[in-house]
JSON list of C-alpha atoms in Angstrom, two decimals:
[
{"chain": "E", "resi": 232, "resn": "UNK", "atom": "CA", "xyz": [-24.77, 34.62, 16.72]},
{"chain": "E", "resi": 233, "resn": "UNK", "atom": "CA", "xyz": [-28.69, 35.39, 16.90]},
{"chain": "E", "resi": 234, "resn": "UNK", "atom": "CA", "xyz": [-30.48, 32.55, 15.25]},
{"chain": "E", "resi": 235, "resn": "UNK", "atom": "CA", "xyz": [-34.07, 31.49, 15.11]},
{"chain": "E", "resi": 236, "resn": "UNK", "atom": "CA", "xyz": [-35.52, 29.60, 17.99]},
{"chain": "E", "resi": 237, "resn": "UNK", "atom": "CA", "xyz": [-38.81, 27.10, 17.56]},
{"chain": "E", "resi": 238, "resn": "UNK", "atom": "CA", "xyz": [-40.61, 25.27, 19.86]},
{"chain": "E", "resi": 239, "resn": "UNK", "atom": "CA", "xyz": [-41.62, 22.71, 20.79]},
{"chain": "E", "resi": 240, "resn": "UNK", "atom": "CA", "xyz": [-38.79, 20.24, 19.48]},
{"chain": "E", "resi": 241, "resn": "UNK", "atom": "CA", "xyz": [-41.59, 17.65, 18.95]},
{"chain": "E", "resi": 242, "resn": "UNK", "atom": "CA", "xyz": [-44.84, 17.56, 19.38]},
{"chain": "E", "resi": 243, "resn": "UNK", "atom": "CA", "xyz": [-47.49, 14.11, 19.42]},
{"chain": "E", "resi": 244, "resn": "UNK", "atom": "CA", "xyz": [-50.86, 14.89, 19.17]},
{"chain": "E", "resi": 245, "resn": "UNK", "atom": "CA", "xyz": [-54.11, 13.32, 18.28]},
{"chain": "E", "resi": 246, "resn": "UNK", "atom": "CA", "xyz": [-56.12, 13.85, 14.93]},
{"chain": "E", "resi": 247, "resn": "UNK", "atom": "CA", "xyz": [-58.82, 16.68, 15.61]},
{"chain": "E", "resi": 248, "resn": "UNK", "atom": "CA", "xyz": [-56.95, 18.23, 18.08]},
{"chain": "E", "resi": 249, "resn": "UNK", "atom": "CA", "xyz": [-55.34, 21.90, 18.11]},
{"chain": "E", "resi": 250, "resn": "UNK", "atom": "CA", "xyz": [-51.56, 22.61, 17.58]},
{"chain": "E", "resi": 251, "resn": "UNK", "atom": "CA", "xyz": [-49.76, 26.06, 18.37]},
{"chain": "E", "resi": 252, "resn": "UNK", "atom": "CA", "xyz": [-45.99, 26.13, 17.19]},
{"chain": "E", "resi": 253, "resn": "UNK", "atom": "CA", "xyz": [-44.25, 29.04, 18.03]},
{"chain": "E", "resi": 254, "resn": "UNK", "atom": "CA", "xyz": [-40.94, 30.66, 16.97]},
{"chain": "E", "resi": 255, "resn": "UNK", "atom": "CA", "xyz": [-39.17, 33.25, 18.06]},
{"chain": "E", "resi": 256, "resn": "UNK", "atom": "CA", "xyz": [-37.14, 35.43, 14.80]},
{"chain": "E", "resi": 257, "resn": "UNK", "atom": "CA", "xyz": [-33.84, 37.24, 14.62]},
{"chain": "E", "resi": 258, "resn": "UNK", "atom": "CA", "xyz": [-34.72, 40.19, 16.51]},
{"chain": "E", "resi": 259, "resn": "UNK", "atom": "CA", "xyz": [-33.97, 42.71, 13.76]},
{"chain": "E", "resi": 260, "resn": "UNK", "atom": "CA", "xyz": [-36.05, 40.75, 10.99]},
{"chain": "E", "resi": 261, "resn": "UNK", "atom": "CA", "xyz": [-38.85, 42.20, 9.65]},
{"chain": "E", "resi": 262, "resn": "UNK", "atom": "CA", "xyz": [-40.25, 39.38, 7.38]},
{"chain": "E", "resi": 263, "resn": "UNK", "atom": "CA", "xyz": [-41.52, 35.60, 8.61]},
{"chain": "E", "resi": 264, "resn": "UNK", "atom": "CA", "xyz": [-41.95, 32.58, 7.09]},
{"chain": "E", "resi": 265, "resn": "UNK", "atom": "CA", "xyz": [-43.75, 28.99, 7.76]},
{"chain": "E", "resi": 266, "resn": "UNK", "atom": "CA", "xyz": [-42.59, 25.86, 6.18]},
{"chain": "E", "resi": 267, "resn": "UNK", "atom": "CA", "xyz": [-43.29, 22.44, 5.75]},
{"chain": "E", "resi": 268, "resn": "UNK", "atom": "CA", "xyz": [-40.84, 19.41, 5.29]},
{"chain": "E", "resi": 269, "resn": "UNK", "atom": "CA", "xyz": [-42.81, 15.72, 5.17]},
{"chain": "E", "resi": 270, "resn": "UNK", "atom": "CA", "xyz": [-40.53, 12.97, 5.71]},
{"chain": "E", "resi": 271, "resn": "UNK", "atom": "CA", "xyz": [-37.92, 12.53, 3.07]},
{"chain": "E", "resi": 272, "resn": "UNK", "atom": "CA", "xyz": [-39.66, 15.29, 1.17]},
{"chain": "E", "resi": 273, "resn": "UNK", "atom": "CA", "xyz": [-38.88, 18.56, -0.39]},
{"chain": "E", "resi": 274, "resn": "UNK", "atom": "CA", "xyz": [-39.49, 22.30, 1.90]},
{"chain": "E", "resi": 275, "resn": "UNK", "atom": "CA", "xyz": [-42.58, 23.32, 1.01]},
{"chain": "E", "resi": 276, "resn": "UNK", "atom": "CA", "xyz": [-43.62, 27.09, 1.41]},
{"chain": "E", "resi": 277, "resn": "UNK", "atom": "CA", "xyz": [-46.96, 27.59, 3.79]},
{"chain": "E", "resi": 278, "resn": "UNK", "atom": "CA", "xyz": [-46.58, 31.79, 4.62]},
{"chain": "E", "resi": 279, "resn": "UNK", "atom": "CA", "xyz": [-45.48, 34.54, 4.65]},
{"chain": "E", "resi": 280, "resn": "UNK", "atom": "CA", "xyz": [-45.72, 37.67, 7.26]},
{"chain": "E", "resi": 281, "resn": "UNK", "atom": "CA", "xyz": [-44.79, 41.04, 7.42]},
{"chain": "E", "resi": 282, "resn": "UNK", "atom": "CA", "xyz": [-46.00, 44.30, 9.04]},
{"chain": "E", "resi": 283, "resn": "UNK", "atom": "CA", "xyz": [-48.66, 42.09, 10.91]},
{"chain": "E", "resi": 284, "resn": "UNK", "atom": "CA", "xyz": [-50.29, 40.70, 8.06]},
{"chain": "E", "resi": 285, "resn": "UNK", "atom": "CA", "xyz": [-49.90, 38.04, 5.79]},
{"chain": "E", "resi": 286, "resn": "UNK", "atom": "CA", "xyz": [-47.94, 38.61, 2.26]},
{"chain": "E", "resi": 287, "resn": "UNK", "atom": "CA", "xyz": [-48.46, 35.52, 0.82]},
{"chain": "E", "resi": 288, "resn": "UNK", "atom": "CA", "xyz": [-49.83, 32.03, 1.44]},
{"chain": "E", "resi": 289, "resn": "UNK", "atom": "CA", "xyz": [-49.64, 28.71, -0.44]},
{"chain": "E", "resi": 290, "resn": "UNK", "atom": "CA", "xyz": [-52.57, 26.56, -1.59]},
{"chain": "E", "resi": 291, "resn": "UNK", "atom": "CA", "xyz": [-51.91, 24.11, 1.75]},
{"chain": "E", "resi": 292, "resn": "UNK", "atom": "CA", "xyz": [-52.39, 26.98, 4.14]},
{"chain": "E", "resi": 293, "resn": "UNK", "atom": "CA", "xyz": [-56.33, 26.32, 4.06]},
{"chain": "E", "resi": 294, "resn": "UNK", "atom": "CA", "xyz": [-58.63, 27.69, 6.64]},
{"chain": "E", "resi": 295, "resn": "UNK", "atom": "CA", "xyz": [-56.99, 25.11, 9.41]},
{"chain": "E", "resi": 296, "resn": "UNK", "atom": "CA", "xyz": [-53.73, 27.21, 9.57]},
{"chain": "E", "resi": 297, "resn": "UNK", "atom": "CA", "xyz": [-53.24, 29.77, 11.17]},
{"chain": "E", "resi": 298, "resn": "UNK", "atom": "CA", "xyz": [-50.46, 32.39, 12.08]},
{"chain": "E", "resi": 299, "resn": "UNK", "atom": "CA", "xyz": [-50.00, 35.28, 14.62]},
{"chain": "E", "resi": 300, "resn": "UNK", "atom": "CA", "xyz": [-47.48, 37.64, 15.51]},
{"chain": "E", "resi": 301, "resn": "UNK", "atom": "CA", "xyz": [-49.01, 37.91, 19.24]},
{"chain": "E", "resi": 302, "resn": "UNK", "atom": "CA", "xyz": [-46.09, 39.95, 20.81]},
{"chain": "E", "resi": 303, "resn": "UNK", "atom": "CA", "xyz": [-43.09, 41.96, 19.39]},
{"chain": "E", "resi": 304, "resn": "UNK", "atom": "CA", "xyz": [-41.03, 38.60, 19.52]},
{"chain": "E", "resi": 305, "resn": "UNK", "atom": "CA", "xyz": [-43.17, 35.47, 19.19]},
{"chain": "E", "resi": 306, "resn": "UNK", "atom": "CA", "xyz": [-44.31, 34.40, 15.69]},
{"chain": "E", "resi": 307, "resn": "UNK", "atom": "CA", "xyz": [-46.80, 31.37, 16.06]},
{"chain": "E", "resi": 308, "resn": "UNK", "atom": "CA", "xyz": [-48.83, 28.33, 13.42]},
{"chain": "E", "resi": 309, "resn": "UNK", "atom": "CA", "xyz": [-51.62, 27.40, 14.68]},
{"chain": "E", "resi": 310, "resn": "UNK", "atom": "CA", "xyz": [-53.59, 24.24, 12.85]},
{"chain": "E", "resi": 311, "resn": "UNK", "atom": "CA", "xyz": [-57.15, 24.09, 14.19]},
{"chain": "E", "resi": 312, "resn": "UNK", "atom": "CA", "xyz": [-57.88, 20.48, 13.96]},
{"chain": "E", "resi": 313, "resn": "UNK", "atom": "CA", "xyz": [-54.98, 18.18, 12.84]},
{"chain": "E", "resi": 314, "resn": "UNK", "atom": "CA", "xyz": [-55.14, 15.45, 10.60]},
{"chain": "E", "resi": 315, "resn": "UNK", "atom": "CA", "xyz": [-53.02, 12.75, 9.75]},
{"chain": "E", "resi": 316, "resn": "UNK", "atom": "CA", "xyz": [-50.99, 14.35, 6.77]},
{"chain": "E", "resi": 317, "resn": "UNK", "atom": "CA", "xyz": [-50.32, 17.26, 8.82]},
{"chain": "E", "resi": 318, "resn": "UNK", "atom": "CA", "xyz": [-47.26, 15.07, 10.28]},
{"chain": "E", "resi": 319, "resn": "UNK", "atom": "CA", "xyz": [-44.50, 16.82, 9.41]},
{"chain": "E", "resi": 320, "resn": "UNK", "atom": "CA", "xyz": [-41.50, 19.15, 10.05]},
{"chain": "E", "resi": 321, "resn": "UNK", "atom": "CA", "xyz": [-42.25, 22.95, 10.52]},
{"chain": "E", "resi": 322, "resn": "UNK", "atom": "CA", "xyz": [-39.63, 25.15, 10.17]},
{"chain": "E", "resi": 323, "resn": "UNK", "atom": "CA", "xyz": [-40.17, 29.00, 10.77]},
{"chain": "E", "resi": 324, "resn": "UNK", "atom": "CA", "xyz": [-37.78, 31.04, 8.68]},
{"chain": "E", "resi": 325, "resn": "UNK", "atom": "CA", "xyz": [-36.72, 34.83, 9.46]},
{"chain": "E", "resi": 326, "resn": "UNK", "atom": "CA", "xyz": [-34.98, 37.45, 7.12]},
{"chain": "E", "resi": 327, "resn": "UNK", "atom": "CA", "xyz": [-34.36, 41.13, 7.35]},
{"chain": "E", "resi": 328, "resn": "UNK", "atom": "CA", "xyz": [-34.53, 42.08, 3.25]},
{"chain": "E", "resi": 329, "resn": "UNK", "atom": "CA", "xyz": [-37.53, 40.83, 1.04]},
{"chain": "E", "resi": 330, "resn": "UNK", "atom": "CA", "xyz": [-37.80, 41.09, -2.48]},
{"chain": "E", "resi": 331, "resn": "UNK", "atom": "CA", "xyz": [-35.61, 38.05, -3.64]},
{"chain": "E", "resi": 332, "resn": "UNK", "atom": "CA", "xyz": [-32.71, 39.69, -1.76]},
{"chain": "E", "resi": 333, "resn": "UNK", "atom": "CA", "xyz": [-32.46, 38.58, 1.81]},
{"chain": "E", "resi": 334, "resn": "UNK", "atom": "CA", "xyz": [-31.43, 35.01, 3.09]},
{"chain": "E", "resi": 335, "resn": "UNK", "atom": "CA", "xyz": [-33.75, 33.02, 4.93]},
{"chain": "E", "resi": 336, "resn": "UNK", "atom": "CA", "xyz": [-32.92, 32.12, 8.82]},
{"chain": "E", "resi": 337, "resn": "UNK", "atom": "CA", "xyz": [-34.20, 29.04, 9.48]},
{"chain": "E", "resi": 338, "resn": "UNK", "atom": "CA", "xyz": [-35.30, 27.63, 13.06]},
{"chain": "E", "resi": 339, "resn": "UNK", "atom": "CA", "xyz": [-34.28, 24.08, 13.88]},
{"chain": "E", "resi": 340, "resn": "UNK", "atom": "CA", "xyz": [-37.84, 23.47, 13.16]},
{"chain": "E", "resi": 341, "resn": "UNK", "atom": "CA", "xyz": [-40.71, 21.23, 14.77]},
{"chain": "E", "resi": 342, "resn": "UNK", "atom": "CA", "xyz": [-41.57, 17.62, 14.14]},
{"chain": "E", "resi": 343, "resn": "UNK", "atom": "CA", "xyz": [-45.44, 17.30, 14.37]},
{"chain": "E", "resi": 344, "resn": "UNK", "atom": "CA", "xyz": [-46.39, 13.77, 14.49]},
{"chain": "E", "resi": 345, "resn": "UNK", "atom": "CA", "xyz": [-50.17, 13.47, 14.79]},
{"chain": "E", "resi": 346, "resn": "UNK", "atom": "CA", "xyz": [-51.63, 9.94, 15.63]},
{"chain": "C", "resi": 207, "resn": "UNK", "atom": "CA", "xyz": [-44.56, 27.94, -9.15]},
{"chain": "C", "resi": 208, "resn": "UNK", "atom": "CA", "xyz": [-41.67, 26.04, -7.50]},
{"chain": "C", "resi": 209, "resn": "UNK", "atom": "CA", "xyz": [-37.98, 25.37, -9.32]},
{"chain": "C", "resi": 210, "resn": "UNK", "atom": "CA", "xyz": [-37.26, 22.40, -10.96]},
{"chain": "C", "resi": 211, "resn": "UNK", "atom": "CA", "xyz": [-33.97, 20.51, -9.88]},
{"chain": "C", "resi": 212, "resn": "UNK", "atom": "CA", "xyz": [-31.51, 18.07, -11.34]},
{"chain": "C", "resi": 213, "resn": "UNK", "atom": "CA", "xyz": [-30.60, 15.40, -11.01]},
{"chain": "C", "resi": 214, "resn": "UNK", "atom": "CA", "xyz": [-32.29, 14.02, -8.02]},
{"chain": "C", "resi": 215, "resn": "UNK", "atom": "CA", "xyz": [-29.58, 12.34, -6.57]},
{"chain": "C", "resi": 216, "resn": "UNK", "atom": "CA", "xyz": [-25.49, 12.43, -7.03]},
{"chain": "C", "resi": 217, "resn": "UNK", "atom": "CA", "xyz": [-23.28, 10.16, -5.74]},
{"chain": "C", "resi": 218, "resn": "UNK", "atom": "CA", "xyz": [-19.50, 11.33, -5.56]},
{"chain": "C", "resi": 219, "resn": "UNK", "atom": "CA", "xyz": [-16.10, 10.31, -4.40]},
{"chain": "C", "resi": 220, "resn": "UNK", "atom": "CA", "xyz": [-14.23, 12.88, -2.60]},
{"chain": "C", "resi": 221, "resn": "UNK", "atom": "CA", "xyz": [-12.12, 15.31, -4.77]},
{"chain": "C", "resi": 222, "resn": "UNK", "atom": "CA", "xyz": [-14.93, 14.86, -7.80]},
{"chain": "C", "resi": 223, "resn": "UNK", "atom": "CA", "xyz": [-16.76, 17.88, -9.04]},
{"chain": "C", "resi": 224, "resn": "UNK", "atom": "CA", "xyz": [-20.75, 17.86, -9.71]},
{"chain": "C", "resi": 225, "resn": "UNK", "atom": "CA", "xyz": [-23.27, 20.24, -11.09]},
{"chain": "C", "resi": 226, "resn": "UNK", "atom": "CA", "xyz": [-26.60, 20.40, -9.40]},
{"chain": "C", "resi": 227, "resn": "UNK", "atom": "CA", "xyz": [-29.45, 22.57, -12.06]},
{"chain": "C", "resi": 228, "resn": "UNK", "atom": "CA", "xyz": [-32.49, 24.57, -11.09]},
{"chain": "C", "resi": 229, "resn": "UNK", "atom": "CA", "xyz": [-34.61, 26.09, -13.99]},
{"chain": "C", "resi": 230, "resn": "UNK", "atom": "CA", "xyz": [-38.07, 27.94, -13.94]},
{"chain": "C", "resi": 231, "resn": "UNK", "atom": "CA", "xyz": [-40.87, 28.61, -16.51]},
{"chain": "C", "resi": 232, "resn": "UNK", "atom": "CA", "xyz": [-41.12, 32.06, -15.20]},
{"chain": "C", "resi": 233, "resn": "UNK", "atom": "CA", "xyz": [-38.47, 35.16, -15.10]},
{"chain": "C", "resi": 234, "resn": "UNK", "atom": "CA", "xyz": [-36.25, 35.37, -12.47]},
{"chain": "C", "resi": 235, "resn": "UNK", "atom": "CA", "xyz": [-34.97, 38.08, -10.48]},
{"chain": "C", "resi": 236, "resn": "UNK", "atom": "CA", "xyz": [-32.43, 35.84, -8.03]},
{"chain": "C", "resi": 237, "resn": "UNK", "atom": "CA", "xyz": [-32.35, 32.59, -7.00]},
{"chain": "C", "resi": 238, "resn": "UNK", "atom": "CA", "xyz": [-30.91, 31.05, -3.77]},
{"chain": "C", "resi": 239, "resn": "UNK", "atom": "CA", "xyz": [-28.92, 27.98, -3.14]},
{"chain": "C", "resi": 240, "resn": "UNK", "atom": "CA", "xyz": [-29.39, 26.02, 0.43]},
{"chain": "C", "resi": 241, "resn": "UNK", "atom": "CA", "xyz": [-28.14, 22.67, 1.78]},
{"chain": "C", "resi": 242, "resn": "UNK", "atom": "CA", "xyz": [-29.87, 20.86, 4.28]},
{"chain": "C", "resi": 243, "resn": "UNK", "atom": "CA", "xyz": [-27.64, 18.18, 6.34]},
{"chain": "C", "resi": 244, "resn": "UNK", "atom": "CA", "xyz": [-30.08, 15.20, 7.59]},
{"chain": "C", "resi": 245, "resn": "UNK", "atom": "CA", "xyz": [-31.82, 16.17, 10.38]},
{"chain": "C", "resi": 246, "resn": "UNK", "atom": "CA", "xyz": [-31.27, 19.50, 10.41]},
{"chain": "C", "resi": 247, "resn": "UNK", "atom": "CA", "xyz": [-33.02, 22.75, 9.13]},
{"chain": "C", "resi": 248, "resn": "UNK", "atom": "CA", "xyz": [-31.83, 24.18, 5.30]},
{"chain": "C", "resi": 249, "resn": "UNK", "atom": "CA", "xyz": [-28.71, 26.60, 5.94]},
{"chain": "C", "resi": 250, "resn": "UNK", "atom": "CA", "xyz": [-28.33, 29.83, 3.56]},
{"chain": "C", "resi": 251, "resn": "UNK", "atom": "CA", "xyz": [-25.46, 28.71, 0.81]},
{"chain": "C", "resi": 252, "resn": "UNK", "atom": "CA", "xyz": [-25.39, 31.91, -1.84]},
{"chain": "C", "resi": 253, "resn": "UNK", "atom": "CA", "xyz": [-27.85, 34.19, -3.71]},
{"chain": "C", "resi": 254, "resn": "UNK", "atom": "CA", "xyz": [-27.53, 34.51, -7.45]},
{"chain": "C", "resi": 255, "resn": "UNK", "atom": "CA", "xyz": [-29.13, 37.95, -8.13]},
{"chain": "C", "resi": 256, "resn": "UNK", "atom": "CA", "xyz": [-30.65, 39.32, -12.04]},
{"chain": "C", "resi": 257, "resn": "UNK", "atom": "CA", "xyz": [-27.30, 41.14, -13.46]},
{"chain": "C", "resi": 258, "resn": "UNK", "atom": "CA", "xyz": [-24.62, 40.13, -10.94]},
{"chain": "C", "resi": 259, "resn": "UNK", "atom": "CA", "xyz": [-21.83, 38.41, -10.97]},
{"chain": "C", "resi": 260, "resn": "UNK", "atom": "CA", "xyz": [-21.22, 34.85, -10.57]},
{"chain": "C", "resi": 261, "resn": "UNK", "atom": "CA", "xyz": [-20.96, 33.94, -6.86]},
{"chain": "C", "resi": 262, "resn": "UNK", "atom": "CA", "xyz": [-18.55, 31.86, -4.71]},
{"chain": "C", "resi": 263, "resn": "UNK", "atom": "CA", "xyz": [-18.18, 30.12, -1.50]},
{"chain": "C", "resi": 264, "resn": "UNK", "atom": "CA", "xyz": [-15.52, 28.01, -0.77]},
{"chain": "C", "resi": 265, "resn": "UNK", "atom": "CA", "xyz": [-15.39, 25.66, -3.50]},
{"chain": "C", "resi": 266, "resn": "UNK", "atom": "CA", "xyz": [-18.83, 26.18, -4.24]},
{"chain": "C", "resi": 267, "resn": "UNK", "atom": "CA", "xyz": [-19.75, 28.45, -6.75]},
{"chain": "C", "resi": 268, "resn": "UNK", "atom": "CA", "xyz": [-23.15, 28.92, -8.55]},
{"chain": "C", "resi": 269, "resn": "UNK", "atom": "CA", "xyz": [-24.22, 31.16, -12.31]},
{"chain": "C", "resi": 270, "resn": "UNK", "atom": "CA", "xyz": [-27.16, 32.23, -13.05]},
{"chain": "C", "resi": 271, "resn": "UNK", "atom": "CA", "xyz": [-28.25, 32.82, -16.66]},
{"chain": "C", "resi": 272, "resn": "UNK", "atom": "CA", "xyz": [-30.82, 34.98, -16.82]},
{"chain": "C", "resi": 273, "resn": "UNK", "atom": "CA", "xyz": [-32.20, 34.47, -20.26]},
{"chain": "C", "resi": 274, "resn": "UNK", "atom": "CA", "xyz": [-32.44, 30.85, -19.72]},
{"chain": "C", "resi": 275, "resn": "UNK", "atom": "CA", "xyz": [-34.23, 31.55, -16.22]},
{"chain": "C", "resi": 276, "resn": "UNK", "atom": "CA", "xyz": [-31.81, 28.69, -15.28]},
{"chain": "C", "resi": 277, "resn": "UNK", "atom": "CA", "xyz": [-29.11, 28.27, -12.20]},
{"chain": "C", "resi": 278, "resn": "UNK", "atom": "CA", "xyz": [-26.12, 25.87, -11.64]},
{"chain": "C", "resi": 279, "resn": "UNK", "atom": "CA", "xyz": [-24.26, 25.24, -8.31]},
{"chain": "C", "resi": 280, "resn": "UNK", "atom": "CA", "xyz": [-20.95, 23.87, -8.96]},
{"chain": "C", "resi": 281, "resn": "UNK", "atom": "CA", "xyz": [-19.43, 22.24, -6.49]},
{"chain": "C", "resi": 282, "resn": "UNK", "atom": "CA", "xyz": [-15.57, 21.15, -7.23]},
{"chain": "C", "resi": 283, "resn": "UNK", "atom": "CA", "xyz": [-12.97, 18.97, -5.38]},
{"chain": "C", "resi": 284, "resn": "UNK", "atom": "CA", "xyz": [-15.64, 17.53, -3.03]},
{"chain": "C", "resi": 285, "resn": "UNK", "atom": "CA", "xyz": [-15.51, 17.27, 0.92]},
{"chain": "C", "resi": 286, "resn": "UNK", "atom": "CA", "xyz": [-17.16, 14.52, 2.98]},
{"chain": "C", "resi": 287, "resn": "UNK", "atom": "CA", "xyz": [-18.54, 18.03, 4.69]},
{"chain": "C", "resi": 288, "resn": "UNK", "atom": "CA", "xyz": [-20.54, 18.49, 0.93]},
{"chain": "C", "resi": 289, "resn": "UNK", "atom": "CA", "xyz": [-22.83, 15.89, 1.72]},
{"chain": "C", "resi": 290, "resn": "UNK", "atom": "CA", "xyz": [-26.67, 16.76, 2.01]},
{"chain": "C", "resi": 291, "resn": "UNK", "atom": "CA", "xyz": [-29.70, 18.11, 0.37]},
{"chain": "C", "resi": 292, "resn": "UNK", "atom": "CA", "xyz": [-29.20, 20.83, -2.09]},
{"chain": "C", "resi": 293, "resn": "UNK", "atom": "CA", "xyz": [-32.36, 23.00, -2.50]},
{"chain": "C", "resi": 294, "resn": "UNK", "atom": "CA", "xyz": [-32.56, 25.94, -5.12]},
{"chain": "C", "resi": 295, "resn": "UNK", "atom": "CA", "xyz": [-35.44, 28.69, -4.00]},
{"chain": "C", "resi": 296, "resn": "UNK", "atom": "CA", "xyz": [-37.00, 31.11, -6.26]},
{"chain": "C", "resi": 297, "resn": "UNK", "atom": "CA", "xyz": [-39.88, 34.03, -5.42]},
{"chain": "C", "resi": 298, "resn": "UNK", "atom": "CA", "xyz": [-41.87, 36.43, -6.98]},
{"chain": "C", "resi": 299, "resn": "UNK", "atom": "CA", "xyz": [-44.09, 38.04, -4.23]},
{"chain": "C", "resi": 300, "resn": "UNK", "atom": "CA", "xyz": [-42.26, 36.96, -0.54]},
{"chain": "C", "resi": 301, "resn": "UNK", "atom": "CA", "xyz": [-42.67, 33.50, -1.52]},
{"chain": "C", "resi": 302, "resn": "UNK", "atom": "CA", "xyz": [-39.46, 31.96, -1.57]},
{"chain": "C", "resi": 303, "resn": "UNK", "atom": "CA", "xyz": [-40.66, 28.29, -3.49]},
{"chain": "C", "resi": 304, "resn": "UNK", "atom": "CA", "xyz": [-38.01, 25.45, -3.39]},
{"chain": "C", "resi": 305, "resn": "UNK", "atom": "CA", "xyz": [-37.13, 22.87, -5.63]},
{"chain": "C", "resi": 306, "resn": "UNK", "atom": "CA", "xyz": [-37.44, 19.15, -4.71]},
{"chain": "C", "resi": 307, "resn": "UNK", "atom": "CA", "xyz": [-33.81, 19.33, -3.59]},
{"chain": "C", "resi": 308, "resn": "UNK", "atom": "CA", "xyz": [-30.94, 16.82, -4.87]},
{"chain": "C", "resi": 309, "resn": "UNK", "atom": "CA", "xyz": [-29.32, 14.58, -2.49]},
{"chain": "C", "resi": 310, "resn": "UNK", "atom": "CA", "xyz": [-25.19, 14.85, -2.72]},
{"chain": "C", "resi": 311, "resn": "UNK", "atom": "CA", "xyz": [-23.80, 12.23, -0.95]},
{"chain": "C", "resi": 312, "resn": "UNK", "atom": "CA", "xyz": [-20.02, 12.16, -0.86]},
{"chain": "C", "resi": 313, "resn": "UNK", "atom": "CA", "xyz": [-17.83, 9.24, 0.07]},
{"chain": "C", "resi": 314, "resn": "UNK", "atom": "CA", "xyz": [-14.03, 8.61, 0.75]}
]
């Protein structure tokens, strides 16, 4: 069954420096999604992508996030200098249909714990 | 604009039913049920779409009343196997939003 594949697993890093997660969608999915999961917490949105560019983005993907679509599988979040409160679970998400329609894939996600 | 869930938290014994709500100020087109087990990422449960019919899946069912802008997961006779974090997802423009999720936990 094709699934959603993220890594790294977990990642430690220290505050200021750079993080790339990177996920690799459902091969026929056209539409990809960043989320974010704090401890305990609910799944909060970050971005969307599609067609190379970004659809939509939430009011905590500031100018330190950023995503990519590199090659015609990776899909990658990049946060330019971490902080504290960026510890957190990132999940990438994949679906094939938009528009309220199509079920999100989710990746197993990646814990980002930033000292 | 995310959904708005309740209750927070249910606590059941196996075989009991529960309801688990999701509302939103704005018109909906469809809303989505997930369930996220601890430690794991949020699985796809059901979509509820504008105009379609009530929606099953096991014995989990959901409605979706469109003039309300309101959706309810039922979940009857519960299994051990219920047990997690019940999120209800709503979008406008690719931007699936989730509520703050209610925690089921089911015991024997």
């Amino acid at each position: 069954e094709p699934e959603v594949t993220q890594t790294p697993s977990h990642q430690v890093t220290q505050m200021g420096q750079e993080v790339i997660l990177r996920c690799v969608p459902i091969s026929n999915h056209l539409y990809f999604y960043w989320y974010r999961q704090i401890l305990g917490q609910k799944v909060e949105f970050l971005v969307s992508f599609y067609n190379n560019e970004i659809s939509e983005k939430s009011e905590i993907f500031d100018d330190q996030f950023s995503v990519e679509r590199p090659d015609g599988s990776n899909f990658t979040l990049k946060i330019r200098s971490t902080k504290l409160e960026d510890s957190a679970m990132y999940f990438c998400a994949s679906r094939r249909l938009a528009g309220g329609i199509g079920e999100l894939f989710f990746g197993e996600g990646s814990r980002l714990t930033v000292l | 604009q995310q959904p708005v869930q309740s209750p927070q938290a249910v606590i059941l014994r196996e075989g009991e039913d529960a309801v688990i709500n999701c509302s939103s100020s704005k018109a909906l087109y469809s809303v989505h049920w997930y369930r996220q087990k601890h430690g794991e990422a949020p699985v796809f449960l059901m979509i509820l779409l504008k105009g379609g019919e009530q929606k099953g899946h096991d014995k989990i069912s959901a409605s979706f009343n469109e003039k309300k802008q309101q959706s309810s997961l039922y979940l009857t006779a519960s299994q051990l196997s219920y047990s997690g974090t019940y999120f209800c997802g709503t979008e406008y423009v690719d931007d699936m939003r989730f509520g703050a999720g209610t925690r089921l936990t089911v015991k024997p």
